Coordinates of C-alpha atoms and ligand atoms in Angstrom, one line a residue:
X29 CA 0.0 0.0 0.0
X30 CA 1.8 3.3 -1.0
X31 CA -1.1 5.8 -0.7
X32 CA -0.4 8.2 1.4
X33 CA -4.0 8.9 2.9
X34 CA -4.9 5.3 3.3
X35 CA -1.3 4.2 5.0
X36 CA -1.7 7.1 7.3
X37 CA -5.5 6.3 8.3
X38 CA -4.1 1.9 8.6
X39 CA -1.0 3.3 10.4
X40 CA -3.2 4.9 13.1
X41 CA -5.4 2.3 13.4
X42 CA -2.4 0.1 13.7
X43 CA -1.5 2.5 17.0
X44 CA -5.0 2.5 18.6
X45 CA -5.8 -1.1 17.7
X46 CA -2.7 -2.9 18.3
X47 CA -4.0 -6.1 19.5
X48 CA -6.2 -6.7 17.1
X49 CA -4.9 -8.6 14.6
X50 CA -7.7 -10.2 13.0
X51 CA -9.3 -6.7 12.6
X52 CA -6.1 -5.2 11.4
X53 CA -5.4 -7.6 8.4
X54 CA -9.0 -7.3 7.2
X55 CA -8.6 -3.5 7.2
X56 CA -5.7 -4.1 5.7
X57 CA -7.0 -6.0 3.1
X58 CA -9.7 -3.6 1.7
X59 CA -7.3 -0.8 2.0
X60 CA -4.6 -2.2 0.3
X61 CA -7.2 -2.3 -3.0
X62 CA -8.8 1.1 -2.6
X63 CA -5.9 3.3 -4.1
X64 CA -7.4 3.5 -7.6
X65 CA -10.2 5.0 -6.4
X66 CA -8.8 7.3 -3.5
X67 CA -6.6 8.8 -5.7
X68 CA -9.0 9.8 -8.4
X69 CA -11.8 11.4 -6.0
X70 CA -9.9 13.5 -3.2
X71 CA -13.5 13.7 -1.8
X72 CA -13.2 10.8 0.0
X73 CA -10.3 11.9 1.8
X74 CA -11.4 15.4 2.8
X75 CA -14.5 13.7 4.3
X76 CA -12.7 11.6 6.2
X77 CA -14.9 8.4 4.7
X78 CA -12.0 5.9 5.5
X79 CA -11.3 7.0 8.8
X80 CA -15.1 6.8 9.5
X81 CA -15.5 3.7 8.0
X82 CA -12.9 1.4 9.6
X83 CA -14.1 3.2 13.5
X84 CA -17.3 0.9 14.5
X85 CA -20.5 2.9 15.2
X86 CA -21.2 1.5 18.8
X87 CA -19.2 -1.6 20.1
X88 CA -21.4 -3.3 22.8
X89 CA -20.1 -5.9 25.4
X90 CA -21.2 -7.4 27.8
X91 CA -21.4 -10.1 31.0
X92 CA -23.5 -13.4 30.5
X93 CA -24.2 -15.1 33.3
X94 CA -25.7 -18.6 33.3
X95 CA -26.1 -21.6 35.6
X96 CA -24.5 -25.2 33.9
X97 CA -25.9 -28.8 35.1
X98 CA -24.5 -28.8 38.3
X99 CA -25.8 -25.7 39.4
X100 CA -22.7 -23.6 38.8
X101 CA -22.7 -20.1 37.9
X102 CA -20.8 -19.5 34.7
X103 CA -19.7 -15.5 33.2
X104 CA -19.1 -15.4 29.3
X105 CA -18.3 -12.4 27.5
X106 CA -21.2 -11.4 24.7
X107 CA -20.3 -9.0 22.1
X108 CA -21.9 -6.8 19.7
X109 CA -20.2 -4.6 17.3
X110 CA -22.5 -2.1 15.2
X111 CA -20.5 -1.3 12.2
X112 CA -21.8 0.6 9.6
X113 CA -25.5 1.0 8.6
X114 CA -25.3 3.6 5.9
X115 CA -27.2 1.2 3.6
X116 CA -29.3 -0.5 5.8
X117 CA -29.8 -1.9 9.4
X118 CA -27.4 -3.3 11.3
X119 CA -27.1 -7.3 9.6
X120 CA -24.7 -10.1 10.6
X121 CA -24.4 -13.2 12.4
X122 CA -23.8 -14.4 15.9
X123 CA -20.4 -16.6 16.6
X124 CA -19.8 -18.8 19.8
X125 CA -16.7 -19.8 20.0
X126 CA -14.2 -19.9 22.9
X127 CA -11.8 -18.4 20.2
X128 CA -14.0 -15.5 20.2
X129 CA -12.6 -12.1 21.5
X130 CA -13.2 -7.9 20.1
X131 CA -10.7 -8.3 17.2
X132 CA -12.0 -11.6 15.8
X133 CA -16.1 -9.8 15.9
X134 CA -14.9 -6.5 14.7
X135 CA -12.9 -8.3 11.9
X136 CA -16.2 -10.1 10.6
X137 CA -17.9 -6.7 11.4
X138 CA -16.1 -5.0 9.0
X139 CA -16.4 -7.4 6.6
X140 CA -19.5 -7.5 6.8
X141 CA -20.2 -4.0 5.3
X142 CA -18.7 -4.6 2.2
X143 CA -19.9 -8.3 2.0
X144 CA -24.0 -6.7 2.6
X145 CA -23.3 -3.8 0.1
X146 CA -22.2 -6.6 -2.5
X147 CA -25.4 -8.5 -2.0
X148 CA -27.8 -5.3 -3.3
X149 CA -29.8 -5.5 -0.4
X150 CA -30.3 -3.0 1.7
X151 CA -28.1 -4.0 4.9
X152 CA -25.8 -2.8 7.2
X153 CA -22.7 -4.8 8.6
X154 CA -22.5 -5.8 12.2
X155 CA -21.4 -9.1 13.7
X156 CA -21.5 -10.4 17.6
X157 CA -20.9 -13.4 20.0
X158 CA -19.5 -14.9 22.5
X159 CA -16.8 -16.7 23.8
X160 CA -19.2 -19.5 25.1
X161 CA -18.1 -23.2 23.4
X162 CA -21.1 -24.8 22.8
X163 CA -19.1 -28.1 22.8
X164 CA -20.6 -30.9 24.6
X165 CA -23.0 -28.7 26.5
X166 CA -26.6 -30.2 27.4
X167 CA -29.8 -28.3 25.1
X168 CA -31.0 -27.2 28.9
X169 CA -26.5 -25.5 29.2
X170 CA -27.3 -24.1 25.7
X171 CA -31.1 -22.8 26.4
X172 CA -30.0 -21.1 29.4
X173 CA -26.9 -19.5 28.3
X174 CA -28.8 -17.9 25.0
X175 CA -31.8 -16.6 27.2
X176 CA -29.1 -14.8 29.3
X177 CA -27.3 -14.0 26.1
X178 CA -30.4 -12.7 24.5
X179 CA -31.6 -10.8 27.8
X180 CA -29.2 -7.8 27.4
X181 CA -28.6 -8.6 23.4
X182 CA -32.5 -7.3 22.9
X183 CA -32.7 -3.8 24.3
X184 CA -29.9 -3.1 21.0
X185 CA -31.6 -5.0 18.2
X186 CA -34.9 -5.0 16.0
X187 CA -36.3 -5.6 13.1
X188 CA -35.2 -2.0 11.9
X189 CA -32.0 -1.8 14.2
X190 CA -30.2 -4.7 14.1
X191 CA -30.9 -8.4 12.7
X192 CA -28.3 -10.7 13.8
X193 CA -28.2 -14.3 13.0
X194 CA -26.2 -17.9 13.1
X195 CA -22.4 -18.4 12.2
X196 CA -19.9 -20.5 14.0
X197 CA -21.7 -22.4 16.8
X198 CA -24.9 -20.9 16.0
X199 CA -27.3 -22.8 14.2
X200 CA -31.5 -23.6 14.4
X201 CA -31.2 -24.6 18.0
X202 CA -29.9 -21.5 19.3
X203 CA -31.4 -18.7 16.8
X204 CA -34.7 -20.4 18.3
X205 CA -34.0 -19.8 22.2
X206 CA -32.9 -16.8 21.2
X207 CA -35.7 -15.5 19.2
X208 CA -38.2 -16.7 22.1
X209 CA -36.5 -14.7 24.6
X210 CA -36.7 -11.6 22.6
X211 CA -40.3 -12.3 22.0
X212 CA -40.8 -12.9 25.7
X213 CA -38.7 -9.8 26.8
X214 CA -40.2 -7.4 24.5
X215 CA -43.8 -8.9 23.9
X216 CA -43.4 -8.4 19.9
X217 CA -43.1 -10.8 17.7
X218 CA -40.8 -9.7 14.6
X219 CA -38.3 -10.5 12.6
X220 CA -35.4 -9.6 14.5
X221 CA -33.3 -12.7 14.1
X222 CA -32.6 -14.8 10.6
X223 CA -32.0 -18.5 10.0
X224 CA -35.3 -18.9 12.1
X225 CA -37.8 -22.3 11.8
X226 CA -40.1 -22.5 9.5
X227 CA -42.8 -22.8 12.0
X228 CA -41.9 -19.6 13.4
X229 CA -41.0 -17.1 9.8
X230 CA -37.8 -18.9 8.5
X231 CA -36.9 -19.1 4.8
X232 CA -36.6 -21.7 3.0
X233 CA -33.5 -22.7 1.6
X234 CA -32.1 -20.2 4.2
X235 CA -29.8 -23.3 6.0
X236 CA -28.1 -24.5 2.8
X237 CA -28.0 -20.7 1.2
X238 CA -24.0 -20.1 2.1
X239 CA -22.7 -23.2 0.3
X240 CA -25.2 -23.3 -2.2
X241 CA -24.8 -19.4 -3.1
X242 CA -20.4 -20.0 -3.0
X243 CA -21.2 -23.1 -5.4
X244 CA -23.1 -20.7 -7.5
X245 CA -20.8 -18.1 -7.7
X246 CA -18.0 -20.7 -8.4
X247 CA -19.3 -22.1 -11.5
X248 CA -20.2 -18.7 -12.8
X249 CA -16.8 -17.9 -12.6
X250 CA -15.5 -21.4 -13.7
X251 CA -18.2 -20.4 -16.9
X252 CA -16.9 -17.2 -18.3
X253 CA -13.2 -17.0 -17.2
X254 CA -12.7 -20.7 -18.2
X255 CA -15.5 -21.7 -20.0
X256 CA -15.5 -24.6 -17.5
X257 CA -17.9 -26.2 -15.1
X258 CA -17.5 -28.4 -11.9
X259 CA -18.6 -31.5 -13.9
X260 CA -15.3 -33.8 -13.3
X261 CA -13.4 -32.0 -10.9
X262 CA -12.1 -33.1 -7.4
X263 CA -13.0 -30.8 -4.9
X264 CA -11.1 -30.8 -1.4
X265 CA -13.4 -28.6 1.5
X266 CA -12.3 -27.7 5.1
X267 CA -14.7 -27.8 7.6
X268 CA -18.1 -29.7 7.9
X269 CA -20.5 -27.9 9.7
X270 CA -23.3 -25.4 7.8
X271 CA -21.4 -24.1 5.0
X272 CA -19.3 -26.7 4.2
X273 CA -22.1 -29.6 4.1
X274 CA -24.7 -27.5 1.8
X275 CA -21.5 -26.2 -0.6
X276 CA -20.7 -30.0 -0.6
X277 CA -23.8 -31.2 -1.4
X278 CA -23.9 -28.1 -4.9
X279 CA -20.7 -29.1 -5.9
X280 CA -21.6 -32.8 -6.0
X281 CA -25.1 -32.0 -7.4
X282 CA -23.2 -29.9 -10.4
X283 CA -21.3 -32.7 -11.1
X284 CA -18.0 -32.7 -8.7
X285 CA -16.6 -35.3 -6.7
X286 CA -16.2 -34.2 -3.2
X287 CA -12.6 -35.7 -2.3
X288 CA -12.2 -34.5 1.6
X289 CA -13.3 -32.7 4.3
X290 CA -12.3 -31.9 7.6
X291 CA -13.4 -30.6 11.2
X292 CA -10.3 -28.7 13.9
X293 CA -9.5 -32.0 15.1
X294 CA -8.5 -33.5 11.3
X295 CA -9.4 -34.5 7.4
X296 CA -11.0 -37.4 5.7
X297 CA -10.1 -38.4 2.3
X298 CA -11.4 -40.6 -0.5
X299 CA -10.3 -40.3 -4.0
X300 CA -13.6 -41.7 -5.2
X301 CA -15.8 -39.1 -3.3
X302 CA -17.5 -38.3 0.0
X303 CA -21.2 -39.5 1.0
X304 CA -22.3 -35.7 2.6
X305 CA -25.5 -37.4 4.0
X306 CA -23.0 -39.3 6.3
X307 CA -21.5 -36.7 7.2
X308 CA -24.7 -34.4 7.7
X309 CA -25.3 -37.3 10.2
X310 CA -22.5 -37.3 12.3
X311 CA -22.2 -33.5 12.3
X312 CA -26.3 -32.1 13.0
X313 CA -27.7 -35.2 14.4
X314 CA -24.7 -36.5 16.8
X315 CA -23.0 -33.5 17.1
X316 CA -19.9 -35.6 17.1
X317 CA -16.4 -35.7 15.2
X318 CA -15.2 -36.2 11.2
X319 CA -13.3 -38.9 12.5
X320 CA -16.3 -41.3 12.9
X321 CA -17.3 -41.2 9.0
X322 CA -15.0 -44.2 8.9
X323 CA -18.1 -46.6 10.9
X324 CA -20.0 -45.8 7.9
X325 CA -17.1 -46.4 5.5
X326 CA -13.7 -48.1 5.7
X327 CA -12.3 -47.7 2.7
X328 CA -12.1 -43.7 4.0
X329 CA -8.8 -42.6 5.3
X330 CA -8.7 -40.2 8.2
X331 CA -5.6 -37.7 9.4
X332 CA -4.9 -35.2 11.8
X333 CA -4.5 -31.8 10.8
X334 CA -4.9 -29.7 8.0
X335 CA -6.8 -30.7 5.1
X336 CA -4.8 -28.8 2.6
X337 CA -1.7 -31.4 2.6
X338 CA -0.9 -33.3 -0.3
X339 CA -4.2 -34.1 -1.7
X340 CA -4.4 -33.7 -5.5
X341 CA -7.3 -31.5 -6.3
X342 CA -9.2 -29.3 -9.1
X343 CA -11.0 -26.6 -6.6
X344 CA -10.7 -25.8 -2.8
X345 CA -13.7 -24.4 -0.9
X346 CA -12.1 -23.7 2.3
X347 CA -15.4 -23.6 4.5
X348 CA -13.8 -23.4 8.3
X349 CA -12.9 -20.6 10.0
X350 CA -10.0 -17.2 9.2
X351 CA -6.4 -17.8 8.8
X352 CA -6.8 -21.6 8.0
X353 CA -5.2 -21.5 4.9
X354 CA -1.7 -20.0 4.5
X355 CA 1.0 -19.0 2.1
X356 CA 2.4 -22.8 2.6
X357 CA -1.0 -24.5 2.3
X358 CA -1.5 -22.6 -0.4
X359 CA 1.5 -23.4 -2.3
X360 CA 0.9 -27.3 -2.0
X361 CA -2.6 -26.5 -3.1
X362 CA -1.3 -25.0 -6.3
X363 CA 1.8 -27.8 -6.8
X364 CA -1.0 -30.2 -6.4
X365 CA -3.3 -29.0 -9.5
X366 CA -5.6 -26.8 -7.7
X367 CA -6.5 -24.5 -10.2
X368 CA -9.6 -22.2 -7.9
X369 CA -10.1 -21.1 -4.4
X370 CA -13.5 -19.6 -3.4
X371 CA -13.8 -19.0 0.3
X372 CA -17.3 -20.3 1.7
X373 CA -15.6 -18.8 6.0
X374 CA -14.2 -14.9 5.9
X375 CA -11.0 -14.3 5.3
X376 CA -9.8 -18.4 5.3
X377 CA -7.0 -17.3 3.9
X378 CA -3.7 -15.2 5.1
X379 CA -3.0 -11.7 2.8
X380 CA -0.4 -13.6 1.9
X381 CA -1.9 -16.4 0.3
X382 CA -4.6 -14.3 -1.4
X383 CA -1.4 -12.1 -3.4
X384 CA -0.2 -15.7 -4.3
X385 CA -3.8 -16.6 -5.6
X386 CA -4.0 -13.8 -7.6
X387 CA -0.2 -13.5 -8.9
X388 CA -0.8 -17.0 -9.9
X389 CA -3.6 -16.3 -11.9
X390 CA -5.8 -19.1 -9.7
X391 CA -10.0 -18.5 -10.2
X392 CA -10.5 -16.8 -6.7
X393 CA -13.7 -15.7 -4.8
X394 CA -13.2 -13.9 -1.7
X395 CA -15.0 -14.5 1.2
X396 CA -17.0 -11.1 1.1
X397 CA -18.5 -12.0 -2.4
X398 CA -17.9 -15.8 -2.5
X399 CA -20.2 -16.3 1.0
X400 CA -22.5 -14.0 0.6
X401 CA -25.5 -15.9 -0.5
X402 CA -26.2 -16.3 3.5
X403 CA -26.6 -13.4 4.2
X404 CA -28.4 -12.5 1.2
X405 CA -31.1 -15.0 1.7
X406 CA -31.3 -13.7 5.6
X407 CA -32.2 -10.7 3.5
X408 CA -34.7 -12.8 1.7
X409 CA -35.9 -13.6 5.2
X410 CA -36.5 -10.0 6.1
X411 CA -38.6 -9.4 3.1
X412 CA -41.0 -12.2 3.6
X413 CA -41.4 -11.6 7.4
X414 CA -41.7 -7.5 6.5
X415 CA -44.6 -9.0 4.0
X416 CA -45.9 -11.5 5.9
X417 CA -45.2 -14.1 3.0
X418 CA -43.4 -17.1 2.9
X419 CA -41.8 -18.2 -0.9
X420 CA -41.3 -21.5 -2.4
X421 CA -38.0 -23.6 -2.0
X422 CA -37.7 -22.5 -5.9
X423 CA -38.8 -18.9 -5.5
X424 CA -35.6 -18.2 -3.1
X425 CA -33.5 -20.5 -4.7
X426 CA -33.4 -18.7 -7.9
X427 CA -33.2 -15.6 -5.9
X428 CA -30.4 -16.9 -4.5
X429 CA -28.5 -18.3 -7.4
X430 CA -29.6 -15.5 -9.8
X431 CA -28.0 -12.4 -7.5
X432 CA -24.9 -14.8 -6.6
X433 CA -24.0 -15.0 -10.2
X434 CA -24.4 -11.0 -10.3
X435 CA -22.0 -10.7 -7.4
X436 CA -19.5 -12.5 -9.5
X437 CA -20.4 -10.1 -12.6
X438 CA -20.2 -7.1 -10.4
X439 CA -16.7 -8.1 -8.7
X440 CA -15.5 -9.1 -12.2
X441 CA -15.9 -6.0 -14.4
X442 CA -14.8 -4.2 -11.1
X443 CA -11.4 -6.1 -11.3
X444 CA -11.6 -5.2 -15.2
X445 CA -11.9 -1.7 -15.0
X446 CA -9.4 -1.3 -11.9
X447 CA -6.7 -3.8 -12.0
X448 CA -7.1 -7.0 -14.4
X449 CA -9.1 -9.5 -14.4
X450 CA -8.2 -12.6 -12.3
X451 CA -8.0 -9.6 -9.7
X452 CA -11.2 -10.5 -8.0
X453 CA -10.4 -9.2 -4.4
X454 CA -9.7 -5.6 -5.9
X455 CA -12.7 -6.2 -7.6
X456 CA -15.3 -7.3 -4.7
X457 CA -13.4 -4.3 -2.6
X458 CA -14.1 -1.7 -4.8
X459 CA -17.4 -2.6 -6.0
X460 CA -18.8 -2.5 -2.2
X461 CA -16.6 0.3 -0.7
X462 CA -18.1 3.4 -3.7
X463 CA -22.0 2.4 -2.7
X464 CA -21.0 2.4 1.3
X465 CA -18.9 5.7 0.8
X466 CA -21.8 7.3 -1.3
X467 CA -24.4 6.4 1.4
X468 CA -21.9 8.1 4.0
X469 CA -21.4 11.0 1.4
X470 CA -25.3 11.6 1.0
X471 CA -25.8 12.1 5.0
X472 CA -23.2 14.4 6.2
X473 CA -20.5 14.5 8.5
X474 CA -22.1 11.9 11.1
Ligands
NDP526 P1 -20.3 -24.3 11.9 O1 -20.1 -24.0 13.3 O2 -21.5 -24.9 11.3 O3 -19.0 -25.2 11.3 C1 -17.7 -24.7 11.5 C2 -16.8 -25.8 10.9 O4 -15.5 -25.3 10.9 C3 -16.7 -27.1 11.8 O5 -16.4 -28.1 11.0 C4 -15.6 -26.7 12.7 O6 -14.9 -27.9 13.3 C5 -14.6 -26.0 11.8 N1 -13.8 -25.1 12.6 C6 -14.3 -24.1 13.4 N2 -13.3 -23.4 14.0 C7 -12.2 -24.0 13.5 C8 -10.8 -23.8 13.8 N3 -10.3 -22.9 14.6 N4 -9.9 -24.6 13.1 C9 -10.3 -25.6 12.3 N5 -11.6 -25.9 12.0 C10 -12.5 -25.1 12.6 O7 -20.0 -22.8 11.2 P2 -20.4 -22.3 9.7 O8 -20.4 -23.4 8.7 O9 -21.7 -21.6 9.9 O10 -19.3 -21.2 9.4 C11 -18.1 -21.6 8.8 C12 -17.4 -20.4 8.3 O11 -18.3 -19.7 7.3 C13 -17.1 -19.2 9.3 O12 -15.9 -18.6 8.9 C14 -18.3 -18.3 9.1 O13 -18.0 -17.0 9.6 C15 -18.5 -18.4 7.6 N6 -19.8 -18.0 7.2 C16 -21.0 -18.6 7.6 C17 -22.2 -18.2 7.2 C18 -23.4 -19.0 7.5 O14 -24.5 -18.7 6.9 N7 -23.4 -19.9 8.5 C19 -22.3 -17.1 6.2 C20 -21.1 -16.6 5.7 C21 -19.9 -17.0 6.2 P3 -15.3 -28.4 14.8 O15 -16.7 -28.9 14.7 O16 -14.2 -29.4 15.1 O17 -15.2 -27.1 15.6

């Protein structure tokens, strides 16, 4: 980055954040693609848009007490950070995980508000959590931590404020204890929270939307910048919880073979292909570990560690959690024949690995445009509960796949027109910075 606005505005972030590493190589990130378009509008600088933009509007934490089965009192930390709603109201998930901490929420925060201004909907970015590990907790553990959770969470959100919903850790179970605490609290019954049960305003198609929308904007890529499909091709996916299973089950269903998949612990590989229904088994019905896919099928193998080792592959979806890919990984990925990377979790990969995608000329989708069909379909959500409607399977699904394929057409001729074309992360930044930074523009100094 050699601008001199945009290093000065990342160096004093770099000052007042120093901790934060998560947040600072996501800043760092979109920043280091914004120069084009700093340079030819010295508006944005006299405005001060980046220094707004990468300064939360309201960071919110908070104590969560809760009792466990023994009648303990437990404390988590909850967070929520309000980003940016120039565009919309506050959107973005909820993540429990005992990795959790302020730099890891206000790095998916951030994200957020470009990944929501890419989707065309009209949202905000925020993200939130807690460092609560769900792992091998009772439902009545869970139940009482989310009530507790959701009993200071509410007096910040609404349907009009702030919609969060699931991520890592939070899936149907808890957005549903959630959203009947709000209800209870506050006596309304709204859409406040997305990825709800059908029963109770959910959207269809709303589970499987992040891996079926990264699928979708894979294979319009795979169409027009190598006239290609994923009919044939060996794909290798980390993780196997919400994103991973549903982009598993697109690739395969567009004609892929599903070669591995992982969870922290390890990988499991077969070279003739995966059975995701096995999997979907172990990991929503047991709640238990990759590891045990090997009771349904011996000819599997199973290893510790990182999936990205020597595995021979066409196209990785890396589906876990930030950082899990790096320069190395990525390096064996590329010796090995993989030719594209779309990231289904934000920011998978390391800056470093991304400028060796790109210099490498590898297909890429980043995480902001790549995973965005979640989100978008939790904006889906928001329209039929506004309209007290719900919409076919169908109805979202070509929703879904038709605005995907425009967030790959919109990063594309973005990367085109500012840098080249296998550029996509220049691209995706650009494309959802101008409409945030006109928004901010429009209101004032605020
Ligand atoms: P889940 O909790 O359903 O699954 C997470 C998966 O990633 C599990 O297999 C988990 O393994 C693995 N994992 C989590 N943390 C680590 C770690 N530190 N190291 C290695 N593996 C890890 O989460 P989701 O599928 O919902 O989310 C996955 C990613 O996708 C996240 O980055 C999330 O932010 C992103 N995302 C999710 C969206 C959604 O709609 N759910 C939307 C857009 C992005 P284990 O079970 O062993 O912990």
């Amino acid at each position: 980055m050699k601008n001199e606005y945009l290093l000065k505005v990342y160096n004093d972030l770099l000052i007042r954040n120093k901790d934060e590493k998560e947040f600072l190589q996501a800043v760092y990130e979109v920043l280091s693609s914004l120069e084009k378009v700093i340079e030819k509008d010295s508006s944005y600088e006299k405005l001060g848009i980046i220094e707004r933009m990468v300064e939360p509007d309201r960071q919110i934490m908070f104590r969560v007490p809760w009792v466990n089965d023994e009648g303990k009192v437990c404390v988590n930390r909850g967070y929520r950070i309000q980003f940016n709603n120039a565009i919309g109201p506050y959107k973005g998930g909820l993540r429990f995980h005992p990795s959790v901490n302020l730099s890891i929420i206000k790095f998916l925060g951030f994200e957020q508000v470009f990944k929501n201004s890419l989707t065309t909907l009209p949202m905000g970015g925020a993200k939130g959590g807690s460092d609560f590990d769900p792992k091998g907790k009772s439902d009545g553990e869970i139940m009482r931590f989310c009530q507790s959770f959701m009993q200071e969470l509410q007096r910040h959100i609404g349907q009009f404020t702030d919609v969060p919903a699931g991520d890592i850790g939070v899936g149907a179970r808890e957005i549903g204890y959630m959203f009947g605490q709000y209800k209870k609290i506050r006596n309304e019954f709204e859409g406040v929270l997305t990825g709800k049960g059908l029963a109770y305003g959910g959207s269809l198609i709303r589970p499987e939307a992040t891996g079926y929308g990264l699928c979708y904007f894979a294979s319009e890529s795979l169409k027009v910048m190598r006239n290609d499909s994923f009919k044939g091709k060996k794909v290798v996916i980390s993780g196997s919880g919400n994103v991973a299973i549903y982009a598993a089950y697109k690739a395969i269903e567009l004609g892929a073979s599903v070669i591995a998949m992982s969870d922290s612990k390890g990988y499991i590989y077969n070279e003739k292909g995966l059975n995701i229904d096995y999997i979907k088994e172990i990991k929503e019905v047991k709640r238990g570990r990759i590891e045990e896919y090997l009771q349904f099928d011996n000819n599997t193998e199973y290893q510790q560690g990182k999936v990205w080792t020597n595995i021979k592959c066409d196209i990785a979806l890396p589906c876990a959690t930030q950082n899990e890919l790096e320069l190395n990984d990525i390096k064996k990925l590329y010796d090995n024949g993989c030719f594209a990377v779309y990231e289904g979790a934000n920011m998978p990969l390391t800056n470093d690995a991304v400028d060796f995608v790109i210099k490498n000329k590898m297909l890429y989708g980043p995480g902001k445009a790549a995973n965005a069909g979640g989100v978008l379909t939790s904006g889906l959500e928001m329209t039929q509960n506004s309209l007290r409607m719900s919409w076919t399977k169908e109805e979202v699904d070509t929703k879904l796949e038709q605005l995907m394929r425009g967030i790959f057409h919109n990063c594309y001729e973005t990367a085109k027109k500012y840098a080249d074309e296998y550029d996509i992360k220049t691209g995706a930044n650009i494309a959802s910075f101008i409409k945030v930074a006109e928004a901010m523009k429009a209101y004032g100094i605020y």
